[in-house]
Amino acid sequence: MKFFIDANLPSILVSLFEANGYFAIHTSSLPKGNSTLDHEILSLVSDHIVVTKDADFYQSFLLRRIPYKLVYARVGNMRAKGLLKLFSDEIPILVGLLEQHDCIELHRDKIVVID
């Protein structure tokens, strides 16, 4: 699995996904960095699972099934340390769910499958 971490999440998540054996890239690594527009992101990472807090990606998935897989972090304002712990705890579950589902909502206290 390949993951794309959106600009609204800390780039340290890349290291976390890589430590769990997955390829990951953050928006900051793209040629335009965090200024890259959503449609440009989608064309550049069409085979990646997008991990974001951006409701635009979520709406795009619901309306057009783009991106092909999505982890929508609905956690509100959360410090990077808290996000890192949350993702660290939930990566095995998220990966397992993504093998069979296309959209996952990650909340502070639950995971919701959206299909």
Tab-separated table of N, CA, C and O in Angstrom:
chain	number	residue	atom	x	y	z
A	1	MET	N	0.833	-1.178	0.000
A	1	MET	CA	0.000	0.000	0.000
A	1	MET	C	0.878	1.242	0.000
A	1	MET	O	1.900	1.282	0.665
A	2	LYS	N	0.413	2.240	-0.726
A	2	LYS	CA	1.109	3.527	-0.786
A	2	LYS	C	0.167	4.591	-0.246
A	2	LYS	O	-1.006	4.632	-0.611
A	3	PHE	N	0.714	5.453	0.623
A	3	PHE	CA	-0.086	6.473	1.272
A	3	PHE	C	0.400	7.866	0.893
A	3	PHE	O	1.602	8.098	0.760
A	4	PHE	N	-0.548	8.770	0.730
A	4	PHE	CA	-0.248	10.174	0.508
A	4	PHE	C	-0.801	10.954	1.690
A	4	PHE	O	-2.000	10.920	1.960
A	5	ILE	N	0.071	11.643	2.406
A	5	ILE	CA	-0.320	12.413	3.586
A	5	ILE	C	-0.506	13.872	3.159
A	5	ILE	O	0.417	14.502	2.663
A	6	ASP	N	-1.701	14.380	3.361
A	6	ASP	CA	-2.048	15.729	2.935
A	6	ASP	C	-1.398	16.784	3.830
A	6	ASP	O	-0.989	16.506	4.963
A	7	ALA	N	-1.366	18.021	3.325
A	7	ALA	CA	-0.702	19.140	4.003
A	7	ALA	C	-1.278	19.446	5.378
A	7	ALA	O	-0.574	19.993	6.235
A	8	ASN	N	-2.531	19.099	5.610
A	8	ASN	CA	-3.151	19.433	6.890
A	8	ASN	C	-2.809	18.431	7.993
A	8	ASN	O	-3.313	18.540	9.102
A	9	LEU	N	-1.955	17.493	7.681
A	9	LEU	CA	-1.452	16.530	8.666
A	9	LEU	C	0.069	16.655	8.725
A	9	LEU	O	0.711	16.992	7.721
A	10	PRO	N	0.674	16.362	9.868
A	10	PRO	CA	2.128	16.549	9.991
A	10	PRO	C	2.920	15.549	9.145
A	10	PRO	O	2.545	14.383	9.015
A	11	SER	N	4.013	16.047	8.586
A	11	SER	CA	4.847	15.207	7.722
A	11	SER	C	5.483	14.039	8.480
A	11	SER	O	5.879	13.047	7.873
A	12	ILE	N	5.551	14.113	9.796
A	12	ILE	CA	6.103	13.020	10.603
A	12	ILE	C	5.307	11.735	10.414
A	12	ILE	O	5.813	10.633	10.650
A	13	LEU	N	4.056	11.844	9.959
A	13	LEU	CA	3.261	10.642	9.702
A	13	LEU	C	3.888	9.773	8.614
A	13	LEU	O	3.709	8.562	8.610
A	14	VAL	N	4.645	10.384	7.707
A	14	VAL	CA	5.333	9.604	6.674
A	14	VAL	C	6.247	8.585	7.332
A	14	VAL	O	6.245	7.402	6.980
A	15	SER	N	7.037	9.026	8.300
A	15	SER	CA	7.956	8.117	9.009
A	15	SER	C	7.202	7.007	9.719
A	15	SER	O	7.658	5.860	9.749
A	16	LEU	N	6.058	7.335	10.261
A	16	LEU	CA	5.250	6.336	10.960
A	16	LEU	C	4.756	5.261	9.989
A	16	LEU	O	4.874	4.068	10.269
A	17	PHE	N	4.228	5.672	8.848
A	17	PHE	CA	3.768	4.698	7.861
A	17	PHE	C	4.945	3.871	7.337
A	17	PHE	O	4.834	2.655	7.185
A	18	GLU	N	6.082	4.516	7.085
A	18	GLU	CA	7.259	3.790	6.595
A	18	GLU	C	7.765	2.796	7.634
A	18	GLU	O	8.168	1.685	7.282
A	19	ALA	N	7.728	3.166	8.909
A	19	ALA	CA	8.166	2.264	9.978
A	19	ALA	C	7.277	1.030	10.064
A	19	ALA	O	7.707	-0.008	10.563
A	20	ASN	N	6.056	1.145	9.554
A	20	ASN	CA	5.131	0.013	9.538
A	20	ASN	C	5.181	-0.747	8.214
A	20	ASN	O	4.351	-1.612	7.960
A	21	GLY	N	6.159	-0.393	7.363
A	21	GLY	CA	6.386	-1.139	6.131
A	21	GLY	C	5.655	-0.630	4.902
A	21	GLY	O	5.583	-1.328	3.895
A	22	TYR	N	5.142	0.597	4.943
A	22	TYR	CA	4.387	1.145	3.821
A	22	TYR	C	5.117	2.331	3.214
A	22	TYR	O	5.814	3.061	3.912
A	23	PHE	N	4.916	2.528	1.928
A	23	PHE	CA	5.447	3.708	1.257
A	23	PHE	C	4.531	4.874	1.584
A	23	PHE	O	3.303	4.740	1.565
A	24	ALA	N	5.108	6.028	1.874
A	24	ALA	CA	4.305	7.215	2.163
A	24	ALA	C	5.036	8.459	1.677
A	24	ALA	O	6.269	8.502	1.647
A	25	ILE	N	4.251	9.443	1.285
A	25	ILE	CA	4.779	10.723	0.840
A	25	ILE	C	3.874	11.813	1.406
A	25	ILE	O	2.677	11.605	1.591
A	26	HIS	N	4.460	12.958	1.698
A	26	HIS	CA	3.716	14.104	2.219
A	26	HIS	C	3.649	15.182	1.143
A	26	HIS	O	4.530	15.268	0.281
A	27	THR	N	2.626	15.995	1.208
A	27	THR	CA	2.461	17.095	0.258
A	27	THR	C	3.727	17.935	0.146
A	27	THR	O	4.079	18.406	-0.936
A	28	SER	N	4.417	18.139	1.243
A	28	SER	CA	5.625	18.969	1.239
A	28	SER	C	6.711	18.422	0.324
A	28	SER	O	7.619	19.150	-0.062
A	29	SER	N	6.621	17.139	-0.055
A	29	SER	CA	7.616	16.531	-0.948
A	29	SER	C	7.295	16.743	-2.433
A	29	SER	O	8.108	16.407	-3.284
A	30	LEU	N	6.129	17.253	-2.735
A	30	LEU	CA	5.745	17.490	-4.126
A	30	LEU	C	6.445	18.738	-4.656
A	30	LEU	O	6.871	19.590	-3.868
A	31	PRO	N	6.578	18.872	-5.986
A	31	PRO	CA	7.267	20.042	-6.546
A	31	PRO	C	6.726	21.387	-6.042
A	31	PRO	O	7.504	22.297	-5.770
A	32	LYS	N	5.415	21.520	-5.885
A	32	LYS	CA	4.831	22.771	-5.382
A	32	LYS	C	4.610	22.739	-3.875
A	32	LYS	O	4.044	23.663	-3.301
A	33	GLY	N	5.045	21.663	-3.242
A	33	GLY	CA	4.923	21.547	-1.790
A	33	GLY	C	3.492	21.661	-1.310
A	33	GLY	O	2.559	21.191	-1.968
A	34	ASN	N	3.326	22.316	-0.177
A	34	ASN	CA	2.003	22.443	0.422
A	34	ASN	C	1.086	23.388	-0.344
A	34	ASN	O	-0.080	23.530	0.003
A	35	SER	N	1.597	24.018	-1.399
A	35	SER	CA	0.768	24.876	-2.257
A	35	SER	C	0.111	24.093	-3.384
A	35	SER	O	-0.623	24.666	-4.189
A	36	THR	N	0.379	22.802	-3.460
A	36	THR	CA	-0.192	21.970	-4.517
A	36	THR	C	-1.710	21.914	-4.360
A	36	THR	O	-2.225	21.653	-3.272
A	37	LEU	N	-2.427	22.172	-5.447
A	37	LEU	CA	-3.887	22.156	-5.424
A	37	LEU	C	-4.407	20.720	-5.376
A	37	LEU	O	-3.737	19.791	-5.837
A	38	ASP	N	-5.613	20.559	-4.838
A	38	ASP	CA	-6.195	19.224	-4.679
A	38	ASP	C	-6.238	18.447	-5.991
A	38	ASP	O	-5.877	17.267	-6.022
A	39	HIS	N	-6.673	19.073	-7.084
A	39	HIS	CA	-6.771	18.336	-8.355
A	39	HIS	C	-5.392	17.918	-8.863
A	39	HIS	O	-5.242	16.875	-9.489
A	40	GLU	N	-4.365	18.710	-8.563
A	40	GLU	CA	-3.007	18.333	-8.943
A	40	GLU	C	-2.543	17.143	-8.102
A	40	GLU	O	-1.909	16.219	-8.628
A	41	ILE	N	-2.868	17.164	-6.836
A	41	ILE	CA	-2.526	16.053	-5.945
A	41	ILE	C	-3.148	14.767	-6.468
A	41	ILE	O	-2.482	13.736	-6.589
A	42	LEU	N	-4.425	14.827	-6.800
A	42	LEU	CA	-5.128	13.626	-7.255
A	42	LEU	C	-4.529	13.066	-8.533
A	42	LEU	O	-4.483	11.847	-8.712
A	43	SER	N	-4.040	13.915	-9.408
A	43	SER	CA	-3.429	13.402	-10.642
A	43	SER	C	-2.030	12.843	-10.387
A	43	SER	O	-1.597	11.918	-11.064
A	44	LEU	N	-1.338	13.368	-9.385
A	44	LEU	CA	0.016	12.905	-9.088
A	44	LEU	C	0.052	11.615	-8.278
A	44	LEU	O	0.997	10.839	-8.382
A	45	VAL	N	-0.958	11.395	-7.456
A	45	VAL	CA	-0.938	10.252	-6.543
A	45	VAL	C	-2.178	9.380	-6.736
A	45	VAL	O	-2.767	8.894	-5.765
A	46	SER	N	-2.529	9.138	-7.960
A	46	SER	CA	-3.776	8.418	-8.261
A	46	SER	C	-3.792	6.989	-7.719
A	46	SER	O	-4.855	6.421	-7.515
A	47	ASP	N	-2.625	6.407	-7.459
A	47	ASP	CA	-2.573	5.039	-6.943
A	47	ASP	C	-2.233	4.987	-5.450
A	47	ASP	O	-1.899	3.941	-4.931
A	48	HIS	N	-2.335	6.126	-4.782
A	48	HIS	CA	-2.054	6.208	-3.348
A	48	HIS	C	-3.356	6.332	-2.562
A	48	HIS	O	-4.343	6.866	-3.063
A	49	ILE	N	-3.325	5.889	-1.341
A	49	ILE	CA	-4.428	6.115	-0.408
A	49	ILE	C	-4.196	7.497	0.194
A	49	ILE	O	-3.147	7.759	0.783
A	50	VAL	N	-5.158	8.386	0.029
A	50	VAL	CA	-5.024	9.743	0.547
A	50	VAL	C	-5.440	9.764	2.018
A	50	VAL	O	-6.499	9.262	2.383
A	51	VAL	N	-4.575	10.342	2.841
A	51	VAL	CA	-4.835	10.506	4.274
A	51	VAL	C	-4.933	12.006	4.521
A	51	VAL	O	-3.972	12.742	4.266
A	52	THR	N	-6.095	12.472	4.976
A	52	THR	CA	-6.332	13.910	5.039
A	52	THR	C	-7.326	14.286	6.120
A	52	THR	O	-8.079	13.445	6.611
A	53	LYS	N	-7.336	15.578	6.441
A	53	LYS	CA	-8.386	16.161	7.266
A	53	LYS	C	-9.288	17.053	6.404
A	53	LYS	O	-10.206	17.682	6.902
A	54	ASP	N	-9.017	17.108	5.119
A	54	ASP	CA	-9.676	18.008	4.174
A	54	ASP	C	-11.028	17.456	3.723
A	54	ASP	O	-11.097	16.420	3.057
A	55	ALA	N	-12.093	18.168	4.053
A	55	ALA	CA	-13.440	17.738	3.666
A	55	ALA	C	-13.628	17.719	2.154
A	55	ALA	O	-14.479	16.984	1.645
A	56	ASP	N	-12.840	18.500	1.406
A	56	ASP	CA	-12.951	18.493	-0.059
A	56	ASP	C	-12.615	17.119	-0.634
A	56	ASP	O	-13.285	16.649	-1.548
A	57	PHE	N	-11.589	16.477	-0.113
A	57	PHE	CA	-11.250	15.128	-0.576
A	57	PHE	C	-12.369	14.148	-0.224
A	57	PHE	O	-12.701	13.263	-1.001
A	58	TYR	N	-12.947	14.320	0.942
A	58	TYR	CA	-14.038	13.457	1.371
A	58	TYR	C	-15.246	13.624	0.445
A	58	TYR	O	-15.836	12.641	-0.011
A	59	GLN	N	-15.598	14.858	0.144
A	59	GLN	CA	-16.721	15.112	-0.765
A	59	GLN	C	-16.432	14.559	-2.154
A	59	GLN	O	-17.310	13.985	-2.806
A	60	SER	N	-15.216	14.706	-2.621
A	60	SER	CA	-14.822	14.163	-3.923
A	60	SER	C	-14.975	12.649	-3.947
A	60	SER	O	-15.449	12.071	-4.927
A	61	PHE	N	-14.578	12.014	-2.844
A	61	PHE	CA	-14.734	10.566	-2.787
A	61	PHE	C	-16.208	10.181	-2.844
A	61	PHE	O	-16.598	9.279	-3.582
A	62	LEU	N	-17.032	10.846	-2.051
A	62	LEU	CA	-18.455	10.509	-2.003
A	62	LEU	C	-19.149	10.738	-3.346
A	62	LEU	O	-19.995	9.941	-3.759
A	63	LEU	N	-18.779	11.807	-4.048
A	63	LEU	CA	-19.442	12.158	-5.307
A	63	LEU	C	-18.874	11.428	-6.521
A	63	LEU	O	-19.613	11.045	-7.424
A	64	ARG	N	-17.524	11.263	-6.542
A	64	ARG	CA	-16.895	10.739	-7.761
A	64	ARG	C	-16.006	9.513	-7.530
A	64	ARG	O	-15.392	9.017	-8.457
A	65	ARG	N	-15.898	9.084	-6.282
A	65	ARG	CA	-15.007	7.963	-5.920
A	65	ARG	C	-13.546	8.283	-6.252
A	65	ARG	O	-12.764	7.415	-6.625
A	66	ILE	N	-13.186	9.540	-6.099
A	66	ILE	CA	-11.813	9.994	-6.289
A	66	ILE	C	-11.414	10.751	-5.026
A	66	ILE	O	-12.121	11.677	-4.628
A	67	PRO	N	-10.335	10.372	-4.382
A	67	PRO	CA	-9.350	9.346	-4.718
A	67	PRO	C	-9.929	7.944	-4.575
A	67	PRO	O	-10.993	7.757	-4.003
A	68	TYR	N	-9.170	6.985	-5.080
A	68	TYR	CA	-9.717	5.627	-5.086
A	68	TYR	C	-9.848	5.046	-3.682
A	68	TYR	O	-10.694	4.191	-3.435
A	69	LYS	N	-9.023	5.508	-2.758
A	69	LYS	CA	-9.144	5.124	-1.344
A	69	LYS	C	-8.785	6.342	-0.502
A	69	LYS	O	-7.925	7.134	-0.871
A	70	LEU	N	-9.465	6.438	0.656
A	70	LEU	CA	-9.315	7.630	1.477
A	70	LEU	C	-9.386	7.290	2.960
A	70	LEU	O	-10.228	6.484	3.378
A	71	VAL	N	-8.487	7.911	3.732
A	71	VAL	CA	-8.595	7.919	5.191
A	71	VAL	C	-8.868	9.370	5.559
A	71	VAL	O	-8.033	10.245	5.354
A	72	TYR	N	-10.071	9.616	6.052
A	72	TYR	CA	-10.506	10.957	6.414
A	72	TYR	C	-10.414	11.102	7.927
A	72	TYR	O	-11.183	10.492	8.665
A	73	ALA	N	-9.437	11.879	8.371
A	73	ALA	CA	-9.206	12.079	9.799
A	73	ALA	C	-10.139	13.171	10.308
A	73	ALA	O	-9.949	14.348	10.024
A	74	ARG	N	-11.159	12.767	11.019
A	74	ARG	CA	-12.139	13.710	11.569
A	74	ARG	C	-11.869	13.859	13.060
A	74	ARG	O	-12.627	13.395	13.895
A	75	VAL	N	-10.755	14.507	13.343
A	75	VAL	CA	-10.279	14.583	14.720
A	75	VAL	C	-10.262	16.007	15.265
A	75	VAL	O	-9.815	16.224	16.394
A	76	GLY	N	-10.716	16.970	14.496
A	76	GLY	CA	-10.674	18.360	14.950
A	76	GLY	C	-9.244	18.829	15.116
A	76	GLY	O	-8.315	18.281	14.530
A	77	ASN	N	-9.072	19.848	15.921
A	77	ASN	CA	-7.723	20.351	16.185
A	77	ASN	C	-7.034	19.419	17.169
A	77	ASN	O	-7.550	19.159	18.248
A	78	MET	N	-5.886	18.944	16.756
A	78	MET	CA	-5.138	17.986	17.564
A	78	MET	C	-3.656	18.253	17.349
A	78	MET	O	-3.220	18.453	16.212
A	79	ARG	N	-2.899	18.266	18.396
A	79	ARG	CA	-1.450	18.475	18.271
A	79	ARG	C	-0.816	17.310	17.518
A	79	ARG	O	-1.337	16.197	17.514
A	80	ALA	N	0.331	17.587	16.908
A	80	ALA	CA	1.044	16.572	16.124
A	80	ALA	C	1.327	15.330	16.967
A	80	ALA	O	1.195	14.205	16.480
A	81	LYS	N	1.693	15.517	18.210
A	81	LYS	CA	1.998	14.379	19.090
A	81	LYS	C	0.768	13.483	19.260
A	81	LYS	O	0.863	12.260	19.218
A	82	GLY	N	-0.396	14.083	19.445
A	82	GLY	CA	-1.629	13.324	19.587
A	82	GLY	C	-2.009	12.603	18.306
A	82	GLY	O	-2.448	11.446	18.332
A	83	LEU	N	-1.831	13.279	17.164
A	83	LEU	CA	-2.099	12.640	15.871
A	83	LEU	C	-1.173	11.458	15.643
A	83	LEU	O	-1.596	10.401	15.173
A	84	LEU	N	0.084	11.635	15.981
A	84	LEU	CA	1.059	10.561	15.811
A	84	LEU	C	0.674	9.348	16.658
A	84	LEU	O	0.701	8.218	16.174
A	85	LYS	N	0.266	9.577	17.879
A	85	LYS	CA	-0.148	8.463	18.738
A	85	LYS	C	-1.406	7.797	18.202
A	85	LYS	O	-1.489	6.567	18.142
A	86	LEU	N	-2.380	8.599	17.786
A	86	LEU	CA	-3.617	8.048	17.252
A	86	LEU	C	-3.343	7.174	16.029
A	86	LEU	O	-3.795	6.029	15.956
A	87	PHE	N	-2.581	7.688	15.085
A	87	PHE	CA	-2.276	6.902	13.891
A	87	PHE	C	-1.424	5.693	14.231
A	87	PHE	O	-1.619	4.612	13.680
A	88	SER	N	-0.482	5.859	15.140
A	88	SER	CA	0.360	4.735	15.548
A	88	SER	C	-0.486	3.594	16.106
A	88	SER	O	-0.276	2.422	15.770
A	89	ASP	N	-1.456	3.935	16.924
A	89	ASP	CA	-2.334	2.925	17.518
A	89	ASP	C	-3.241	2.279	16.479
A	89	ASP	O	-3.595	1.105	16.604
A	90	GLU	N	-3.654	3.036	15.471
A	90	GLU	CA	-4.696	2.579	14.553
A	90	GLU	C	-4.203	2.084	13.189
A	90	GLU	O	-4.997	1.519	12.433
A	91	ILE	N	-2.935	2.246	12.857
A	91	ILE	CA	-2.460	1.830	11.523
A	91	ILE	C	-2.810	0.379	11.202
A	91	ILE	O	-3.333	0.108	10.120
A	92	PRO	N	-2.578	-0.583	12.082
A	92	PRO	CA	-2.922	-1.966	11.714
A	92	PRO	C	-4.409	-2.140	11.389
A	92	PRO	O	-4.761	-2.848	10.439
A	93	ILE	N	-5.255	-1.478	12.142
A	93	ILE	CA	-6.699	-1.576	11.893
A	93	ILE	C	-7.053	-0.879	10.581
A	93	ILE	O	-7.811	-1.411	9.763
A	94	LEU	N	-6.499	0.311	10.360
A	94	LEU	CA	-6.775	1.048	9.126
A	94	LEU	C	-6.365	0.240	7.894
A	94	LEU	O	-7.127	0.122	6.930
A	95	VAL	N	-5.174	-0.319	7.936
A	95	VAL	CA	-4.683	-1.109	6.803
A	95	VAL	C	-5.589	-2.315	6.558
A	95	VAL	O	-5.948	-2.615	5.418
A	96	GLY	N	-5.964	-2.996	7.616
A	96	GLY	CA	-6.860	-4.138	7.470
A	96	GLY	C	-8.182	-3.741	6.837
A	96	GLY	O	-8.692	-4.426	5.943
A	97	LEU	N	-8.739	-2.633	7.273
A	97	LEU	CA	-10.006	-2.163	6.705
A	97	LEU	C	-9.842	-1.718	5.258
A	97	LEU	O	-10.722	-1.953	4.425
A	98	LEU	N	-8.717	-1.088	4.942
A	98	LEU	CA	-8.489	-0.597	3.576
A	98	LEU	C	-8.291	-1.732	2.575
A	98	LEU	O	-8.424	-1.517	1.377
A	99	GLU	N	-7.976	-2.912	3.039
A	99	GLU	CA	-7.867	-4.049	2.134
A	99	GLU	C	-9.229	-4.430	1.567
A	99	GLU	O	-9.317	-5.002	0.493
A	100	GLN	N	-10.306	-4.087	2.286
A	100	GLN	CA	-11.643	-4.468	1.844
A	100	GLN	C	-12.578	-3.283	1.614
A	100	GLN	O	-13.658	-3.460	1.050
A	101	HIS	N	-12.189	-2.095	2.056
A	101	HIS	CA	-13.051	-0.926	1.940
A	101	HIS	C	-12.277	0.232	1.318
A	101	HIS	O	-11.058	0.255	1.362
A	102	ASP	N	-13.018	1.206	0.799
A	102	ASP	CA	-12.384	2.313	0.091
A	102	ASP	C	-12.294	3.612	0.877
A	102	ASP	O	-11.505	4.481	0.548
A	103	CYS	N	-13.119	3.764	1.898
A	103	CYS	CA	-13.119	5.020	2.655
A	103	CYS	C	-13.292	4.720	4.136
A	103	CYS	O	-14.214	4.016	4.538
A	104	ILE	N	-12.397	5.309	4.909
A	104	ILE	CA	-12.399	5.122	6.357
A	104	ILE	C	-12.387	6.501	7.011
A	104	ILE	O	-11.590	7.357	6.636
A	105	GLU	N	-13.268	6.696	7.969
A	105	GLU	CA	-13.220	7.899	8.799
A	105	GLU	C	-12.518	7.534	10.092
A	105	GLU	O	-12.927	6.590	10.784
A	106	LEU	N	-11.482	8.270	10.418
A	106	LEU	CA	-10.763	8.071	11.671
A	106	LEU	C	-11.158	9.186	12.626
A	106	LEU	O	-10.950	10.361	12.345
A	107	HIS	N	-11.769	8.814	13.731
A	107	HIS	CA	-12.144	9.756	14.782
A	107	HIS	C	-11.220	9.515	15.975
A	107	HIS	O	-10.492	8.526	16.020
A	108	ARG	N	-11.288	10.376	16.950
A	108	ARG	CA	-10.470	10.207	18.151
A	108	ARG	C	-10.813	8.920	18.896
A	108	ARG	O	-9.955	8.309	19.507
A	109	ASP	N	-12.076	8.524	18.833
A	109	ASP	CA	-12.530	7.404	19.648
A	109	ASP	C	-13.151	6.252	18.855
A	109	ASP	O	-13.648	5.298	19.449
A	110	LYS	N	-13.134	6.330	17.538
A	110	LYS	CA	-13.719	5.263	16.732
A	110	LYS	C	-13.244	5.353	15.289
A	110	LYS	O	-12.686	6.359	14.858
A	111	ILE	N	-13.482	4.274	14.561
A	111	ILE	CA	-13.216	4.209	13.127
A	111	ILE	C	-14.537	3.838	12.468
A	111	ILE	O	-15.205	2.905	12.895
A	112	VAL	N	-14.880	4.568	11.401
A	112	VAL	CA	-16.123	4.334	10.689
A	112	VAL	C	-15.805	3.986	9.240
A	112	VAL	O	-15.038	4.692	8.584
A	113	VAL	N	-16.382	2.905	8.740
A	113	VAL	CA	-16.211	2.510	7.338
A	113	VAL	C	-17.301	3.189	6.518
A	113	VAL	O	-18.478	3.120	6.852
A	114	ILE	N	-16.889	3.854	5.427
A	114	ILE	CA	-17.822	4.512	4.515
A	114	ILE	C	-17.654	3.843	3.150
A	114	ILE	O	-16.569	3.867	2.589
A	115	ASP	N	-18.701	3.248	2.644
A	115	ASP	CA	-18.626	2.625	1.306
A	115	ASP	C	-19.776	3.043	0.439
A	115	ASP	O	-20.772	3.496	0.806
